[in-house]
Amino acid sequence: MEESGPAAAPPEGRDERSLEALSLAGGGGAAVAAGRQIPEGRRATLASALELEGTVLREGRLTQFVANNLERRIRQSGAPRGEPPAGGSGSSIPAIDPGALQDVVALAGQVAAQVDELLRNVHCGLQALTALSVGCIQTYRDGVESLGEAADLSIRAMYALVARCEELDRAMQPVPALAKRIRDMKGTLERLEGLCK
């Protein structure tokens, strides 16, 4: 709990008059009416009264107050009026409604059934995805194998074509000489034809 003014703020559950009572109990002098400015001499007395209720830290004009037993004070402030505040370790546990327990059990059963159905659906979906993945992998494998076989056949056919071309080139080597002989024969026939005329 912090206060930037000249006087420290009162702790939870107490007002200015209770602080005045603490200051009077500590020997602080006459009580000050609520709403009036606290004199400078009373600030130390109020700080001393706050120290009885907790820890007071001062940094310049800033005063910090940390109450003792803060958890117990919070519990007391949250307790309904007319009921005694429950102690920290001696607090009684309220009775549990059997109907609420039955509702919780029924809801837990519904949640368990829904979780089982969800797990079955997930299992079926995973099986379908696994089968689809296996099918895709097998198709990819078959395609790769077919492509390898086709590439091998193409390479073999290319080598066979090259070999046949080489054989054809070797077979065509006598053609130039044969063409020369044909030209010679044609010239001879032309000369004989001229002589016969």
PDB file of N, CA and C in Angstrom, residues 10-112:
ATOM      1  N   PRO A  10      -3.881   4.619   5.769  1.00  0.00           N
ATOM      2  CA  PRO A  10      -4.222   3.650   6.801  1.00  0.00           C
ATOM      3  C   PRO A  10      -4.289   2.259   6.226  1.00  0.00           C
ATOM      4  N   PRO A  11      -4.040   1.204   7.013  1.00  0.00           N
ATOM      5  CA  PRO A  11      -4.123  -0.163   6.529  1.00  0.00           C
ATOM      6  C   PRO A  11      -5.554  -0.552   6.281  1.00  0.00           C
ATOM      7  N   GLU A  12      -5.731  -1.758   5.639  1.00  0.00           N
ATOM      8  CA  GLU A  12      -7.050  -2.257   5.260  1.00  0.00           C
ATOM      9  C   GLU A  12      -7.880  -2.500   6.518  1.00  0.00           C
ATOM     10  N   GLY A  13      -9.144  -2.059   6.473  1.00  0.00           N
ATOM     11  CA  GLY A  13     -10.045  -2.286   7.588  1.00  0.00           C
ATOM     12  C   GLY A  13      -9.954  -1.257   8.686  1.00  0.00           C
ATOM     13  N   ARG A  14      -9.135  -0.206   8.548  1.00  0.00           N
ATOM     14  CA  ARG A  14      -9.017   0.824   9.570  1.00  0.00           C
ATOM     15  C   ARG A  14      -9.172   2.183   8.928  1.00  0.00           C
ATOM     16  N   ASP A  15      -9.713   3.154   9.665  1.00  0.00           N
ATOM     17  CA  ASP A  15      -9.847   4.507   9.148  1.00  0.00           C
ATOM     18  C   ASP A  15      -8.926   5.438   9.915  1.00  0.00           C
ATOM     19  N   GLU A  16      -9.063   6.735   9.647  1.00  0.00           N
ATOM     20  CA  GLU A  16      -8.155   7.707  10.260  1.00  0.00           C
ATOM     21  C   GLU A  16      -8.356   7.765  11.766  1.00  0.00           C
ATOM     22  N   ARG A  17      -9.584   7.579  12.217  1.00  0.00           N
ATOM     23  CA  ARG A  17      -9.820   7.655  13.653  1.00  0.00           C
ATOM     24  C   ARG A  17      -9.152   6.504  14.394  1.00  0.00           C
ATOM     25  N   SER A  18      -9.171   5.288  13.748  1.00  0.00           N
ATOM     26  CA  SER A  18      -8.486   4.177  14.410  1.00  0.00           C
ATOM     27  C   SER A  18      -6.989   4.424  14.481  1.00  0.00           C
ATOM     28  N   LEU A  19      -6.431   5.076  13.455  1.00  0.00           N
ATOM     29  CA  LEU A  19      -5.023   5.432  13.510  1.00  0.00           C
ATOM     30  C   LEU A  19      -4.770   6.463  14.606  1.00  0.00           C
ATOM     31  N   GLU A  20      -5.710   7.386  14.751  1.00  0.00           N
ATOM     32  CA  GLU A  20      -5.574   8.356  15.844  1.00  0.00           C
ATOM     33  C   GLU A  20      -5.617   7.651  17.181  1.00  0.00           C
ATOM     34  N   ALA A  21      -6.475   6.616  17.278  1.00  0.00           N
ATOM     35  CA  ALA A  21      -6.530   5.881  18.543  1.00  0.00           C
ATOM     36  C   ALA A  21      -5.220   5.172  18.801  1.00  0.00           C
ATOM     37  N   LEU A  22      -4.626   4.595  17.740  1.00  0.00           N
ATOM     38  CA  LEU A  22      -3.324   3.954  17.913  1.00  0.00           C
ATOM     39  C   LEU A  22      -2.264   4.967  18.324  1.00  0.00           C
ATOM     40  N   SER A  23      -2.327   6.161  17.702  1.00  0.00           N
ATOM     41  CA  SER A  23      -1.337   7.170  18.045  1.00  0.00           C
ATOM     42  C   SER A  23      -1.518   7.645  19.482  1.00  0.00           C
ATOM     43  N   LEU A  24      -2.786   7.742  19.942  1.00  0.00           N
ATOM     44  CA  LEU A  24      -3.016   8.113  21.334  1.00  0.00           C
ATOM     45  C   LEU A  24      -2.532   7.032  22.279  1.00  0.00           C
ATOM     46  N   ALA A  25      -2.750   5.751  21.841  1.00  0.00           N
ATOM     47  CA  ALA A  25      -2.268   4.664  22.682  1.00  0.00           C
ATOM     48  C   ALA A  25      -0.757   4.671  22.763  1.00  0.00           C
ATOM     49  N   GLY A  26      -0.118   5.105  21.690  1.00  0.00           N
ATOM     50  CA  GLY A  26       1.345   5.184  21.696  1.00  0.00           C
ATOM     51  C   GLY A  26       1.850   6.461  22.327  1.00  0.00           C
ATOM     52  N   GLY A  27       0.979   7.325  22.857  1.00  0.00           N
ATOM     53  CA  GLY A  27       1.430   8.552  23.509  1.00  0.00           C
ATOM     54  C   GLY A  27       1.544   9.688  22.550  1.00  0.00           C
ATOM     55  N   GLY A  28       0.608   9.817  21.620  1.00  0.00           N
ATOM     56  CA  GLY A  28       0.746  10.848  20.623  1.00  0.00           C
ATOM     57  C   GLY A  28       0.059  12.136  20.959  1.00  0.00           C
ATOM     58  N   GLY A  29      -0.706  12.317  22.062  1.00  0.00           N
ATOM     59  CA  GLY A  29      -1.337  13.586  22.401  1.00  0.00           C
ATOM     60  C   GLY A  29      -2.818  13.544  22.114  1.00  0.00           C
ATOM     61  N   ALA A  30      -3.441  14.727  21.938  1.00  0.00           N
ATOM     62  CA  ALA A  30      -4.888  14.833  21.740  1.00  0.00           C
ATOM     63  C   ALA A  30      -5.269  14.347  20.367  1.00  0.00           C
ATOM     64  N   ALA A  31      -6.518  13.828  20.230  1.00  0.00           N
ATOM     65  CA  ALA A  31      -7.022  13.315  18.953  1.00  0.00           C
ATOM     66  C   ALA A  31      -7.318  14.463  18.018  1.00  0.00           C
ATOM     67  N   VAL A  32      -7.168  14.194  16.713  1.00  0.00           N
ATOM     68  CA  VAL A  32      -7.437  15.184  15.688  1.00  0.00           C
ATOM     69  C   VAL A  32      -8.738  14.803  15.016  1.00  0.00           C
ATOM     70  N   ALA A  33      -9.616  15.747  14.792  1.00  0.00           N
ATOM     71  CA  ALA A  33     -10.901  15.467  14.160  1.00  0.00           C
ATOM     72  C   ALA A  33     -10.692  15.059  12.713  1.00  0.00           C
ATOM     73  N   ALA A  34     -11.602  14.197  12.235  1.00  0.00           N
ATOM     74  CA  ALA A  34     -11.480  13.705  10.856  1.00  0.00           C
ATOM     75  C   ALA A  34     -11.709  14.836   9.886  1.00  0.00           C
ATOM     76  N   GLY A  35     -10.872  14.871   8.817  1.00  0.00           N
ATOM     77  CA  GLY A  35     -11.033  15.882   7.782  1.00  0.00           C
ATOM     78  C   GLY A  35     -10.104  17.051   7.944  1.00  0.00           C
ATOM     79  N   ARG A  36      -9.460  17.243   9.111  1.00  0.00           N
ATOM     80  CA  ARG A  36      -8.522  18.346   9.295  1.00  0.00           C
ATOM     81  C   ARG A  36      -7.122  17.920   8.882  1.00  0.00           C
ATOM     82  N   GLN A  37      -6.284  18.892   8.556  1.00  0.00           N
ATOM     83  CA  GLN A  37      -4.901  18.633   8.172  1.00  0.00           C
ATOM     84  C   GLN A  37      -4.140  18.137   9.398  1.00  0.00           C
ATOM     85  N   ILE A  38      -3.359  17.049   9.195  1.00  0.00           N
ATOM     86  CA  ILE A  38      -2.576  16.507  10.305  1.00  0.00           C
ATOM     87  C   ILE A  38      -1.333  17.349  10.472  1.00  0.00           C
ATOM     88  N   PRO A  39      -1.055  17.831  11.657  1.00  0.00           N
ATOM     89  CA  PRO A  39       0.140  18.665  11.857  1.00  0.00           C
ATOM     90  C   PRO A  39       1.406  17.869  11.600  1.00  0.00           C
ATOM     91  N   GLU A  40       2.473  18.631  11.373  1.00  0.00           N
ATOM     92  CA  GLU A  40       3.754  18.008  11.058  1.00  0.00           C
ATOM     93  C   GLU A  40       4.246  17.147  12.200  1.00  0.00           C
ATOM     94  N   GLY A  41       3.973  17.562  13.430  1.00  0.00           N
ATOM     95  CA  GLY A  41       4.459  16.799  14.567  1.00  0.00           C
ATOM     96  C   GLY A  41       3.758  15.476  14.748  1.00  0.00           C
ATOM     97  N   ARG A  42       2.569  15.352  14.150  1.00  0.00           N
ATOM     98  CA  ARG A  42       1.817  14.111  14.307  1.00  0.00           C
ATOM     99  C   ARG A  42       2.215  13.048  13.302  1.00  0.00           C
ATOM    100  N   ARG A  43       2.960  13.423  12.240  1.00  0.00           N
ATOM    101  CA  ARG A  43       3.294  12.442  11.209  1.00  0.00           C
ATOM    102  C   ARG A  43       4.152  11.317  11.773  1.00  0.00           C
ATOM    103  N   ALA A  44       5.130  11.661  12.561  1.00  0.00           N
ATOM    104  CA  ALA A  44       5.982  10.637  13.150  1.00  0.00           C
ATOM    105  C   ALA A  44       5.182   9.730  14.060  1.00  0.00           C
ATOM    106  N   THR A  45       4.197  10.340  14.796  1.00  0.00           N
ATOM    107  CA  THR A  45       3.367   9.533  15.692  1.00  0.00           C
ATOM    108  C   THR A  45       2.513   8.557  14.900  1.00  0.00           C
ATOM    109  N   LEU A  46       1.940   9.024  13.770  1.00  0.00           N
ATOM    110  CA  LEU A  46       1.142   8.134  12.927  1.00  0.00           C
ATOM    111  C   LEU A  46       2.016   7.049  12.326  1.00  0.00           C
ATOM    112  N   ALA A  47       3.230   7.388  11.889  1.00  0.00           N
ATOM    113  CA  ALA A  47       4.135   6.380  11.348  1.00  0.00           C
ATOM    114  C   ALA A  47       4.468   5.336  12.398  1.00  0.00           C
ATOM    115  N   SER A  48       4.649   5.787  13.653  1.00  0.00           N
ATOM    116  CA  SER A  48       4.914   4.836  14.729  1.00  0.00           C
ATOM    117  C   SER A  48       3.713   3.920  14.943  1.00  0.00           C
ATOM    118  N   ALA A  49       2.497   4.500  14.819  1.00  0.00           N
ATOM    119  CA  ALA A  49       1.298   3.676  14.969  1.00  0.00           C
ATOM    120  C   ALA A  49       1.192   2.675  13.822  1.00  0.00           C
ATOM    121  N   LEU A  50       1.586   3.090  12.614  1.00  0.00           N
ATOM    122  CA  LEU A  50       1.556   2.163  11.486  1.00  0.00           C
ATOM    123  C   LEU A  50       2.577   1.047  11.659  1.00  0.00           C
ATOM    124  N   GLU A  51       3.712   1.368  12.286  1.00  0.00           N
ATOM    125  CA  GLU A  51       4.724   0.346  12.500  1.00  0.00           C
ATOM    126  C   GLU A  51       4.221  -0.756  13.424  1.00  0.00           C
ATOM    127  N   LEU A  52       3.225  -0.429  14.262  1.00  0.00           N
ATOM    128  CA  LEU A  52       2.633  -1.472  15.099  1.00  0.00           C
ATOM    129  C   LEU A  52       1.815  -2.449  14.262  1.00  0.00           C
ATOM    130  N   GLU A  53       1.303  -2.013  13.122  1.00  0.00           N
ATOM    131  CA  GLU A  53       0.440  -2.835  12.276  1.00  0.00           C
ATOM    132  C   GLU A  53       1.182  -3.458  11.100  1.00  0.00           C
ATOM    133  N   GLY A  54       2.422  -3.043  10.835  1.00  0.00           N
ATOM    134  CA  GLY A  54       3.144  -3.585   9.689  1.00  0.00           C
ATOM    135  C   GLY A  54       4.502  -2.932   9.550  1.00  0.00           C
ATOM    136  N   THR A  55       4.998  -2.906   8.313  1.00  0.00           N
ATOM    137  CA  THR A  55       6.321  -2.364   8.009  1.00  0.00           C
ATOM    138  C   THR A  55       6.162  -1.062   7.243  1.00  0.00           C
ATOM    139  N   VAL A  56       6.891  -0.012   7.673  1.00  0.00           N
ATOM    140  CA  VAL A  56       6.830   1.298   7.043  1.00  0.00           C
ATOM    141  C   VAL A  56       8.192   1.588   6.422  1.00  0.00           C
ATOM    142  N   LEU A  57       8.185   1.923   5.146  1.00  0.00           N
ATOM    143  CA  LEU A  57       9.410   2.281   4.443  1.00  0.00           C
ATOM    144  C   LEU A  57       9.262   3.702   3.917  1.00  0.00           C
ATOM    145  N   ARG A  58      10.303   4.523   4.087  1.00  0.00           N
ATOM    146  CA  ARG A  58      10.253   5.912   3.648  1.00  0.00           C
ATOM    147  C   ARG A  58      11.359   6.160   2.636  1.00  0.00           C
ATOM    148  N   GLU A  59      11.001   6.752   1.493  1.00  0.00           N
ATOM    149  CA  GLU A  59      11.953   7.164   0.462  1.00  0.00           C
ATOM    150  C   GLU A  59      11.605   8.589   0.065  1.00  0.00           C
ATOM    151  N   GLY A  60      12.246   9.559   0.692  1.00  0.00           N
ATOM    152  CA  GLY A  60      11.909  10.954   0.426  1.00  0.00           C
ATOM    153  C   GLY A  60      10.519  11.268   0.965  1.00  0.00           C
ATOM    154  N   ARG A  61       9.640  11.778   0.101  1.00  0.00           N
ATOM    155  CA  ARG A  61       8.262  12.069   0.496  1.00  0.00           C
ATOM    156  C   ARG A  61       7.333  10.881   0.287  1.00  0.00           C
ATOM    157  N   LEU A  62       7.878   9.753  -0.238  1.00  0.00           N
ATOM    158  CA  LEU A  62       7.086   8.559  -0.476  1.00  0.00           C
ATOM    159  C   LEU A  62       7.168   7.636   0.727  1.00  0.00           C
ATOM    160  N   THR A  63       6.014   7.228   1.217  1.00  0.00           N
ATOM    161  CA  THR A  63       5.923   6.323   2.359  1.00  0.00           C
ATOM    162  C   THR A  63       5.222   5.050   1.912  1.00  0.00           C
ATOM    163  N   GLN A  64       5.846   3.916   2.164  1.00  0.00           N
ATOM    164  CA  GLN A  64       5.264   2.630   1.816  1.00  0.00           C
ATOM    165  C   GLN A  64       4.923   1.895   3.093  1.00  0.00           C
ATOM    166  N   PHE A  65       3.743   1.233   3.077  1.00  0.00           N
ATOM    167  CA  PHE A  65       3.286   0.491   4.241  1.00  0.00           C
ATOM    168  C   PHE A  65       2.875  -0.907   3.805  1.00  0.00           C
ATOM    169  N   VAL A  66       3.422  -1.917   4.450  1.00  0.00           N
ATOM    170  CA  VAL A  66       3.071  -3.315   4.202  1.00  0.00           C
ATOM    171  C   VAL A  66       2.509  -3.864   5.495  1.00  0.00           C
ATOM    172  N   ALA A  67       1.245  -4.283   5.460  1.00  0.00           N
ATOM    173  CA  ALA A  67       0.565  -4.750   6.676  1.00  0.00           C
ATOM    174  C   ALA A  67       1.028  -6.152   7.022  1.00  0.00           C
ATOM    175  N   ASN A  68       1.087  -6.423   8.315  1.00  0.00           N
ATOM    176  CA  ASN A  68       1.349  -7.771   8.799  1.00  0.00           C
ATOM    177  C   ASN A  68       0.101  -8.629   8.583  1.00  0.00           C
ATOM    178  N   ASN A  69       0.312  -9.927   8.378  1.00  0.00           N
ATOM    179  CA  ASN A  69      -0.807 -10.859   8.174  1.00  0.00           C
ATOM    180  C   ASN A  69      -1.740 -10.345   7.080  1.00  0.00           C
ATOM    181  N   LEU A  70      -1.158 -10.011   5.934  1.00  0.00           N
ATOM    182  CA  LEU A  70      -1.958  -9.448   4.843  1.00  0.00           C
ATOM    183  C   LEU A  70      -2.994 -10.445   4.349  1.00  0.00           C
ATOM    184  N   GLU A  71      -2.632 -11.728   4.301  1.00  0.00           N
ATOM    185  CA  GLU A  71      -3.576 -12.738   3.820  1.00  0.00           C
ATOM    186  C   GLU A  71      -4.785 -12.834   4.757  1.00  0.00           C
ATOM    187  N   ARG A  72      -4.538 -12.797   6.079  1.00  0.00           N
ATOM    188  CA  ARG A  72      -5.651 -12.857   7.032  1.00  0.00           C
ATOM    189  C   ARG A  72      -6.538 -11.625   6.915  1.00  0.00           C
ATOM    190  N   ARG A  73      -5.935 -10.460   6.687  1.00  0.00           N
ATOM    191  CA  ARG A  73      -6.728  -9.235   6.543  1.00  0.00           C
ATOM    192  C   ARG A  73      -7.595  -9.285   5.283  1.00  0.00           C
ATOM    193  N   ILE A  74      -7.035  -9.860   4.186  1.00  0.00           N
ATOM    194  CA  ILE A  74      -7.828  -9.991   2.964  1.00  0.00           C
ATOM    195  C   ILE A  74      -9.005 -10.922   3.204  1.00  0.00           C
ATOM    196  N   ARG A  75      -8.761 -12.021   3.923  1.00  0.00           N
ATOM    197  CA  ARG A  75      -9.864 -12.941   4.223  1.00  0.00           C
ATOM    198  C   ARG A  75     -10.922 -12.268   5.098  1.00  0.00           C
ATOM    199  N   GLN A  76     -10.489 -11.479   6.053  1.00  0.00           N
ATOM    200  CA  GLN A  76     -11.442 -10.783   6.908  1.00  0.00           C
ATOM    201  C   GLN A  76     -12.248  -9.766   6.116  1.00  0.00           C
ATOM    202  N   SER A  77     -11.615  -9.070   5.179  1.00  0.00           N
ATOM    203  CA  SER A  77     -12.344  -8.080   4.391  1.00  0.00           C
ATOM    204  C   SER A  77     -13.336  -8.739   3.448  1.00  0.00           C
ATOM    205  N   GLY A  78     -13.079 -10.001   3.030  1.00  0.00           N
ATOM    206  CA  GLY A  78     -13.998 -10.684   2.127  1.00  0.00           C
ATOM    207  C   GLY A  78     -15.070 -11.478   2.829  1.00  0.00           C
ATOM    208  N   ALA A  79     -14.981 -11.641   4.144  1.00  0.00           N
ATOM    209  CA  ALA A  79     -15.987 -12.409   4.877  1.00  0.00           C
ATOM    210  C   ALA A  79     -17.273 -11.601   5.017  1.00  0.00           C
ATOM    211  N   PRO A  80     -18.475 -12.247   4.878  1.00  0.00           N
ATOM    212  CA  PRO A  80     -19.750 -11.522   5.059  1.00  0.00           C
ATOM    213  C   PRO A  80     -19.875 -10.978   6.475  1.00  0.00           C
ATOM    214  N   ARG A  81     -20.599  -9.879   6.575  1.00  0.00           N
ATOM    215  CA  ARG A  81     -20.784  -9.280   7.892  1.00  0.00           C
ATOM    216  C   ARG A  81     -21.680 -10.162   8.746  1.00  0.00           C
ATOM    217  N   GLY A  82     -21.371 -10.217   9.990  1.00  0.00           N
ATOM    218  CA  GLY A  82     -22.148 -11.033  10.915  1.00  0.00           C
ATOM    219  C   GLY A  82     -21.582 -12.413  11.095  1.00  0.00           C
ATOM    220  N   GLU A  83     -20.639 -12.819  10.263  1.00  0.00           N
ATOM    221  CA  GLU A  83     -20.013 -14.121  10.398  1.00  0.00           C
ATOM    222  C   GLU A  83     -18.617 -13.943  10.957  1.00  0.00           C
ATOM    223  N   PRO A  84     -18.186 -14.809  11.861  1.00  0.00           N
ATOM    224  CA  PRO A  84     -16.829 -14.687  12.391  1.00  0.00           C
ATOM    225  C   PRO A  84     -15.820 -15.031  11.315  1.00  0.00           C
ATOM    226  N   PRO A  85     -14.716 -14.280  11.230  1.00  0.00           N
ATOM    227  CA  PRO A  85     -13.696 -14.583  10.228  1.00  0.00           C
ATOM    228  C   PRO A  85     -13.067 -15.931  10.469  1.00  0.00           C
ATOM    229  N   ALA A  86     -12.912 -16.676   9.404  1.00  0.00           N
ATOM    230  CA  ALA A  86     -12.339 -18.016   9.498  1.00  0.00           C
ATOM    231  C   ALA A  86     -10.840 -17.923   9.652  1.00  0.00           C
ATOM    232  N   GLY A  87     -10.254 -18.772  10.501  1.00  0.00           N
ATOM    233  CA  GLY A  87      -8.817 -18.791  10.700  1.00  0.00           C
ATOM    234  C   GLY A  87      -8.116 -19.425   9.523  1.00  0.00           C
ATOM    235  N   GLY A  88      -6.774 -19.263   9.464  1.00  0.00           N
ATOM    236  CA  GLY A  88      -6.021 -19.777   8.327  1.00  0.00           C
ATOM    237  C   GLY A  88      -6.046 -21.288   8.273  1.00  0.00           C
ATOM    238  N   SER A  89      -5.723 -21.961   9.416  1.00  0.00           N
ATOM    239  CA  SER A  89      -5.657 -23.414   9.403  1.00  0.00           C
ATOM    240  C   SER A  89      -6.919 -24.052   9.960  1.00  0.00           C
ATOM    241  N   GLY A  90      -7.692 -23.321  10.725  1.00  0.00           N
ATOM    242  CA  GLY A  90      -8.871 -23.905  11.330  1.00  0.00           C
ATOM    243  C   GLY A  90     -10.138 -23.615  10.559  1.00  0.00           C
ATOM    244  N   SER A  91     -10.059 -23.188   9.314  1.00  0.00           N
ATOM    245  CA  SER A  91     -11.254 -22.880   8.547  1.00  0.00           C
ATOM    246  C   SER A  91     -11.951 -24.172   8.163  1.00  0.00           C
ATOM    247  N   SER A  92     -13.287 -24.172   8.300  1.00  0.00           N
ATOM    248  CA  SER A  92     -14.071 -25.364   7.997  1.00  0.00           C
ATOM    249  C   SER A  92     -14.388 -25.401   6.511  1.00  0.00           C
ATOM    250  N   ILE A  93     -14.323 -26.604   5.937  1.00  0.00           N
ATOM    251  CA  ILE A  93     -14.632 -26.780   4.513  1.00  0.00           C
ATOM    252  C   ILE A  93     -16.143 -26.880   4.378  1.00  0.00           C
ATOM    253  N   PRO A  94     -16.759 -26.115   3.462  1.00  0.00           N
ATOM    254  CA  PRO A  94     -18.209 -26.195   3.311  1.00  0.00           C
ATOM    255  C   PRO A  94     -18.629 -27.554   2.770  1.00  0.00           C
ATOM    256  N   ALA A  95     -19.872 -27.910   3.062  1.00  0.00           N
ATOM    257  CA  ALA A  95     -20.399 -29.198   2.618  1.00  0.00           C
ATOM    258  C   ALA A  95     -20.522 -29.227   1.091  1.00  0.00           C
ATOM    259  N   ILE A  96     -20.275 -30.392   0.529  1.00  0.00           N
ATOM    260  CA  ILE A  96     -20.329 -30.564  -0.919  1.00  0.00           C
ATOM    261  C   ILE A  96     -21.717 -31.043  -1.310  1.00  0.00           C
ATOM    262  N   ASP A  97     -22.270 -30.412  -2.340  1.00  0.00           N
ATOM    263  CA  ASP A  97     -23.602 -30.769  -2.821  1.00  0.00           C
ATOM    264  C   ASP A  97     -23.520 -32.069  -3.606  1.00  0.00           C
ATOM    265  N   PRO A  98     -24.249 -33.131  -3.213  1.00  0.00           N
ATOM    266  CA  PRO A  98     -24.210 -34.394  -3.980  1.00  0.00           C
ATOM    267  C   PRO A  98     -24.721 -34.230  -5.404  1.00  0.00           C
ATOM    268  N   GLY A  99     -25.717 -33.354  -5.586  1.00  0.00           N
ATOM    269  CA  GLY A  99     -26.226 -33.119  -6.941  1.00  0.00           C
ATOM    270  C   GLY A  99     -25.148 -32.534  -7.848  1.00  0.00           C
ATOM    271  N   ALA A 100     -24.356 -31.614  -7.274  1.00  0.00           N
ATOM    272  CA  ALA A 100     -23.271 -31.037  -8.058  1.00  0.00           C
ATOM    273  C   ALA A 100     -22.245 -32.101  -8.425  1.00  0.00           C
ATOM    274  N   LEU A 101     -21.973 -33.014  -7.483  1.00  0.00           N
ATOM    275  CA  LEU A 101     -21.038 -34.103  -7.786  1.00  0.00           C
ATOM    276  C   LEU A 101     -21.583 -35.003  -8.887  1.00  0.00           C
ATOM    277  N   GLN A 102     -22.891 -35.306  -8.826  1.00  0.00           N
ATOM    278  CA  GLN A 102     -23.488 -36.129  -9.884  1.00  0.00           C
ATOM    279  C   GLN A 102     -23.412 -35.423 -11.240  1.00  0.00           C
ATOM    280  N   ASP A 103     -23.657 -34.093 -11.226  1.00  0.00           N
ATOM    281  CA  ASP A 103     -23.542 -33.340 -12.487  1.00  0.00           C
ATOM    282  C   ASP A 103     -22.114 -33.390 -13.019  1.00  0.00           C
ATOM    283  N   VAL A 104     -21.150 -33.239 -12.105  1.00  0.00           N
ATOM    284  CA  VAL A 104     -19.747 -33.292 -12.525  1.00  0.00           C
ATOM    285  C   VAL A 104     -19.407 -34.661 -13.101  1.00  0.00           C
ATOM    286  N   VAL A 105     -19.914 -35.749 -12.450  1.00  0.00           N
ATOM    287  CA  VAL A 105     -19.647 -37.099 -12.945  1.00  0.00           C
ATOM    288  C   VAL A 105     -20.282 -37.304 -14.319  1.00  0.00           C
ATOM    289  N   ALA A 106     -21.531 -36.812 -14.479  1.00  0.00           N
ATOM    290  CA  ALA A 106     -22.198 -36.949 -15.776  1.00  0.00           C
ATOM    291  C   ALA A 106     -21.451 -36.184 -16.863  1.00  0.00           C
ATOM    292  N   LEU A 107     -21.051 -34.946 -16.545  1.00  0.00           N
ATOM    293  CA  LEU A 107     -20.298 -34.166 -17.526  1.00  0.00           C
ATOM    294  C   LEU A 107     -18.956 -34.814 -17.850  1.00  0.00           C
ATOM    295  N   ALA A 108     -18.309 -35.392 -16.824  1.00  0.00           N
ATOM    296  CA  ALA A 108     -17.038 -36.075 -17.074  1.00  0.00           C
ATOM    297  C   ALA A 108     -17.235 -37.276 -17.994  1.00  0.00           C
ATOM    298  N   GLY A 109     -18.357 -38.027 -17.795  1.00  0.00           N
ATOM    299  CA  GLY A 109     -18.647 -39.138 -18.696  1.00  0.00           C
ATOM    300  C   GLY A 109     -18.881 -38.684 -20.121  1.00  0.00           C
ATOM    301  N   GLN A 110     -19.626 -37.564 -20.278  1.00  0.00           N
ATOM    302  CA  GLN A 110     -19.851 -37.032 -21.618  1.00  0.00           C
ATOM    303  C   GLN A 110     -18.536 -36.599 -22.271  1.00  0.00           C
ATOM    304  N   VAL A 111     -17.703 -35.924 -21.495  1.00  0.00           N
ATOM    305  CA  VAL A 111     -16.410 -35.497 -22.037  1.00  0.00           C
ATOM    306  C   VAL A 111     -15.558 -36.704 -22.429  1.00  0.00           C
ATOM    307  N   ALA A 112     -15.579 -37.760 -21.575  1.00  0.00           N
ATOM    308  CA  ALA A 112     -14.799 -38.960 -21.904  1.00  0.00           C
ATOM    309  C   ALA A 112     -15.310 -39.612 -23.188  1.00  0.00           C
TER     310      ALA A 112
END
